[in-house]
């Protein structure tokens, strides 16, 4: 290379890769935690939908219960 040519040096490439890996290392735990939260939310929504179905069935054929529960999630009957 002559003095007026510019290029990327090996060290600049290494530094860029190191920064990229560090960024991925910082972001990855947040993505993993968000995925776990979405999984828990999906489970809760499915429980809620199932309980809603039970509440509607109880409205058609009343059982006399005040609420329908699944562990810590309860819905009042109609």
Tab-separated table of N, CA and C in Angstrom:
chain	number	residue	atom	x	y	z
A	1	UNK	N	0.834	-1.184	0.000
A	1	UNK	CA	0.000	0.000	0.000
A	1	UNK	C	0.876	1.245	0.000
A	2	UNK	N	0.432	2.225	-0.696
A	2	UNK	CA	1.158	3.490	-0.669
A	2	UNK	C	0.637	4.325	0.481
A	3	UNK	N	1.268	5.429	0.717
A	3	UNK	CA	0.921	6.275	1.869
A	3	UNK	C	-0.469	6.876	1.775
A	4	UNK	N	-0.974	7.140	0.576
A	4	UNK	CA	-2.278	7.784	0.464
A	4	UNK	C	-3.427	6.780	0.335
A	5	UNK	N	-3.154	5.483	0.317
A	5	UNK	CA	-4.214	4.474	0.289
A	5	UNK	C	-4.662	4.185	1.716
A	6	UNK	N	-5.957	3.942	1.850
A	6	UNK	CA	-6.474	3.605	3.171
A	6	UNK	C	-7.110	2.229	3.100
A	7	UNK	N	-6.964	1.469	4.159
A	7	UNK	CA	-7.551	0.152	4.214
A	7	UNK	C	-7.868	-0.199	5.650
A	8	UNK	N	-8.411	-1.356	5.828
A	8	UNK	CA	-8.771	-1.823	7.162
A	8	UNK	C	-7.655	-2.740	7.639
A	9	UNK	N	-7.194	-2.478	8.833
A	9	UNK	CA	-6.103	-3.297	9.362
A	9	UNK	C	-6.670	-4.505	10.091
A	10	UNK	N	-5.815	-5.445	10.308
A	10	UNK	CA	-6.181	-6.662	11.038
A	10	UNK	C	-6.699	-6.325	12.435
A	11	UNK	N	-6.070	-5.367	13.093
A	11	UNK	CA	-6.470	-5.006	14.459
A	11	UNK	C	-7.838	-4.340	14.476
A	12	UNK	N	-8.161	-3.576	13.470
A	12	UNK	CA	-9.484	-2.967	13.382
A	12	UNK	C	-10.559	-4.037	13.199
A	13	UNK	N	-10.247	-5.045	12.407
A	13	UNK	CA	-11.190	-6.152	12.225
A	13	UNK	C	-11.367	-6.909	13.537
A	14	UNK	N	-10.276	-7.190	14.244
A	14	UNK	CA	-10.355	-7.897	15.532
A	14	UNK	C	-11.146	-7.093	16.557
A	15	UNK	N	-10.900	-5.789	16.601
A	15	UNK	CA	-11.627	-4.935	17.540
A	15	UNK	C	-13.117	-4.908	17.204
A	16	UNK	N	-13.453	-4.828	15.927
A	16	UNK	CA	-14.858	-4.832	15.526
A	16	UNK	C	-15.538	-6.139	15.909
A	17	UNK	N	-14.868	-7.254	15.692
A	17	UNK	CA	-15.436	-8.551	16.070
A	17	UNK	C	-15.592	-8.677	17.576
A	18	UNK	N	-14.610	-8.184	18.331
A	18	UNK	CA	-14.702	-8.234	19.791
A	18	UNK	C	-15.874	-7.403	20.293
A	19	UNK	N	-16.056	-6.220	19.715
A	19	UNK	CA	-17.191	-5.378	20.110
A	19	UNK	C	-18.515	-6.026	19.741
A	20	UNK	N	-18.580	-6.658	18.590
A	20	UNK	CA	-19.799	-7.349	18.169
A	20	UNK	C	-20.125	-8.499	19.117
A	21	UNK	N	-19.127	-9.291	19.479
A	21	UNK	CA	-19.339	-10.403	20.410
A	21	UNK	C	-19.746	-9.893	21.790
A	22	UNK	N	-19.152	-8.794	22.225
A	22	UNK	CA	-19.533	-8.218	23.519
A	22	UNK	C	-20.982	-7.744	23.481
A	23	UNK	N	-21.386	-7.118	22.387
A	23	UNK	CA	-22.758	-6.642	22.246
A	23	UNK	C	-23.734	-7.811	22.279
A	24	UNK	N	-23.409	-8.890	21.560
A	24	UNK	CA	-24.258	-10.080	21.562
A	24	UNK	C	-24.314	-10.671	22.971
A	25	UNK	N	-23.195	-10.677	23.665
A	25	UNK	CA	-23.157	-11.182	25.040
A	25	UNK	C	-24.017	-10.367	25.989
A	26	UNK	N	-24.160	-9.089	25.731
A	26	UNK	CA	-24.991	-8.230	26.578
A	26	UNK	C	-26.460	-8.407	26.239
A	27	UNK	N	-26.782	-8.511	24.957
A	27	UNK	CA	-28.171	-8.564	24.515
A	27	UNK	C	-28.794	-9.953	24.720
A	28	UNK	N	-28.019	-11.009	24.568
A	28	UNK	CA	-28.549	-12.378	24.631
A	28	UNK	C	-29.305	-12.691	25.924
A	29	UNK	N	-28.815	-12.327	27.114
A	29	UNK	CA	-29.589	-12.623	28.327
A	29	UNK	C	-30.952	-11.937	28.354
A	30	UNK	N	-31.031	-10.730	27.808
A	30	UNK	CA	-32.317	-10.038	27.774
A	30	UNK	C	-33.301	-10.747	26.855
A	31	UNK	N	-32.810	-11.232	25.726
A	31	UNK	CA	-33.665	-11.962	24.788
A	31	UNK	C	-34.140	-13.259	25.422
A	32	UNK	N	-33.246	-13.948	26.106
A	32	UNK	CA	-33.613	-15.209	26.770
A	32	UNK	C	-34.653	-14.971	27.860
A	33	UNK	N	-34.464	-13.925	28.662
A	33	UNK	CA	-35.434	-13.617	29.718
A	33	UNK	C	-36.787	-13.243	29.118
A	34	UNK	N	-36.785	-12.497	28.030
A	34	UNK	CA	-38.042	-12.122	27.394
A	34	UNK	C	-38.765	-13.349	26.847
A	35	UNK	N	-38.024	-14.289	26.312
A	35	UNK	CA	-38.626	-15.525	25.797
A	35	UNK	C	-39.271	-16.313	26.926
A	36	UNK	N	-38.602	-16.389	28.069
A	36	UNK	CA	-39.183	-17.087	29.217
A	36	UNK	C	-40.460	-16.399	29.697
A	37	UNK	N	-40.462	-15.077	29.702
A	37	UNK	CA	-41.654	-14.342	30.130
A	37	UNK	C	-42.815	-14.569	29.173
A	38	UNK	N	-42.528	-14.611	27.883
A	38	UNK	CA	-43.576	-14.868	26.891
A	38	UNK	C	-44.137	-16.273	27.086
A	39	UNK	N	-43.283	-17.244	27.372
A	39	UNK	CA	-43.750	-18.617	27.628
A	39	UNK	C	-44.670	-18.664	28.844
A	40	UNK	N	-44.287	-17.973	29.919
A	40	UNK	CA	-45.138	-17.945	31.123
A	40	UNK	C	-46.459	-17.251	30.833
A	41	UNK	N	-46.417	-16.170	30.064
A	41	UNK	CA	-47.635	-15.455	29.710
A	41	UNK	C	-48.556	-16.340	28.878
A	42	UNK	N	-48.002	-17.091	27.956
A	42	UNK	CA	-48.801	-17.998	27.128
A	42	UNK	C	-49.477	-19.055	27.992
A	43	UNK	N	-48.759	-19.585	28.961
A	43	UNK	CA	-49.331	-20.577	29.874
A	43	UNK	C	-50.482	-19.978	30.676
A	44	UNK	N	-50.294	-18.762	31.164
A	44	UNK	CA	-51.334	-18.094	31.947
A	44	UNK	C	-52.571	-17.823	31.091
A	45	UNK	N	-52.362	-17.391	29.855
A	45	UNK	CA	-53.492	-17.108	28.968
A	45	UNK	C	-54.277	-18.382	28.680
A	46	UNK	N	-53.574	-19.491	28.462
A	46	UNK	CA	-54.276	-20.759	28.216
A	46	UNK	C	-55.086	-21.198	29.440
A	47	UNK	N	-54.528	-21.013	30.640
A	47	UNK	CA	-55.281	-21.341	31.869
A	47	UNK	C	-56.521	-20.466	31.969
A	48	UNK	N	-56.353	-19.172	31.694
A	48	UNK	CA	-57.466	-18.230	31.780
A	48	UNK	C	-58.560	-18.599	30.775
A	49	UNK	N	-58.166	-18.943	29.549
A	49	UNK	CA	-59.157	-19.331	28.549
A	49	UNK	C	-59.904	-20.590	28.967
A	50	UNK	N	-59.191	-21.542	29.559
A	50	UNK	CA	-59.842	-22.773	30.020
A	50	UNK	C	-60.832	-22.460	31.146
A	51	UNK	N	-60.419	-21.584	32.068
A	51	UNK	CA	-61.326	-21.194	33.152
A	51	UNK	C	-62.540	-20.445	32.615
A	52	UNK	N	-62.352	-19.613	31.597
A	52	UNK	CA	-63.488	-18.913	30.995
A	52	UNK	C	-64.485	-19.917	30.424
A	53	UNK	N	-63.985	-20.959	29.785
A	53	UNK	CA	-64.867	-22.003	29.258
A	53	UNK	C	-65.649	-22.684	30.361
A	54	UNK	N	-64.977	-22.947	31.486
A	54	UNK	CA	-65.672	-23.566	32.615
A	54	UNK	C	-66.734	-22.632	33.194
A	55	UNK	N	-66.435	-21.336	33.242
A	55	UNK	CA	-67.412	-20.361	33.750
A	55	UNK	C	-68.640	-20.338	32.834
A	56	UNK	N	-68.415	-20.370	31.528
A	56	UNK	CA	-69.547	-20.376	30.600
A	56	UNK	C	-70.363	-21.660	30.715
A	57	UNK	N	-69.700	-22.803	30.883
A	57	UNK	CA	-70.437	-24.057	31.080
A	57	UNK	C	-71.230	-24.017	32.384
A	58	UNK	N	-70.647	-23.390	33.417
A	58	UNK	CA	-71.353	-23.261	34.694
A	58	UNK	C	-72.554	-22.327	34.555
A	59	UNK	N	-72.461	-21.346	33.661
A	59	UNK	CA	-73.589	-20.436	33.442
A	59	UNK	C	-74.749	-21.181	32.784
A	60	UNK	N	-74.429	-22.147	31.922
A	60	UNK	CA	-75.481	-22.922	31.254
A	60	UNK	C	-76.115	-23.902	32.237
A	61	UNK	N	-75.271	-24.596	32.990
A	61	UNK	CA	-75.741	-25.559	33.995
A	61	UNK	C	-75.146	-25.172	35.340
A	62	UNK	N	-75.815	-24.289	36.108
A	62	UNK	CA	-75.245	-23.795	37.370
A	62	UNK	C	-74.937	-24.926	38.355
A	63	UNK	N	-73.760	-24.801	38.963
A	63	UNK	CA	-73.336	-25.804	39.944
A	63	UNK	C	-73.424	-25.265	41.368
A	64	UNK	N	-73.658	-23.972	41.509
A	64	UNK	CA	-73.752	-23.371	42.832
A	64	UNK	C	-72.416	-22.862	43.355
A	65	UNK	N	-71.355	-23.021	42.596
A	65	UNK	CA	-70.041	-22.522	43.034
A	65	UNK	C	-69.980	-21.010	42.853
A	66	UNK	N	-69.255	-20.349	43.729
A	66	UNK	CA	-69.075	-18.899	43.657
A	66	UNK	C	-67.970	-18.514	42.672
A	67	UNK	N	-66.947	-19.364	42.596
A	67	UNK	CA	-65.848	-19.097	41.685
A	67	UNK	C	-65.233	-20.413	41.227
A	68	UNK	N	-64.547	-20.350	40.108
A	68	UNK	CA	-63.874	-21.516	39.550
A	68	UNK	C	-62.385	-21.207	39.566
A	69	UNK	N	-61.596	-22.095	40.169
A	69	UNK	CA	-60.178	-21.828	40.379
A	69	UNK	C	-59.300	-22.887	39.726
A	70	UNK	N	-58.110	-22.462	39.384
A	70	UNK	CA	-57.032	-23.343	38.938
A	70	UNK	C	-55.776	-22.832	39.620
A	71	UNK	N	-55.366	-23.507	40.670
A	71	UNK	CA	-54.241	-23.085	41.503
A	71	UNK	C	-54.511	-21.685	42.043
A	72	UNK	N	-53.740	-20.689	41.644
A	72	UNK	CA	-53.892	-19.336	42.205
A	72	UNK	C	-54.751	-18.424	41.321
A	73	UNK	N	-55.247	-18.933	40.216
A	73	UNK	CA	-56.063	-18.116	39.298
A	73	UNK	C	-57.526	-18.509	39.459
A	74	UNK	N	-58.375	-17.545	39.866
A	74	UNK	CA	-59.794	-17.805	40.075
A	74	UNK	C	-60.639	-16.810	39.282
A	75	UNK	N	-61.755	-17.313	38.758
A	75	UNK	CA	-62.728	-16.458	38.082
A	75	UNK	C	-64.079	-16.635	38.749
A	76	UNK	N	-64.810	-15.534	38.959
A	76	UNK	CA	-66.138	-15.658	39.547
A	76	UNK	C	-67.116	-16.259	38.541
A	77	UNK	N	-68.073	-17.003	39.047
A	77	UNK	CA	-69.103	-17.545	38.159
A	77	UNK	C	-70.138	-16.470	37.859
A	78	UNK	N	-70.915	-16.686	36.813
A	78	UNK	CA	-71.911	-15.689	36.405
A	78	UNK	C	-73.184	-15.799	37.205
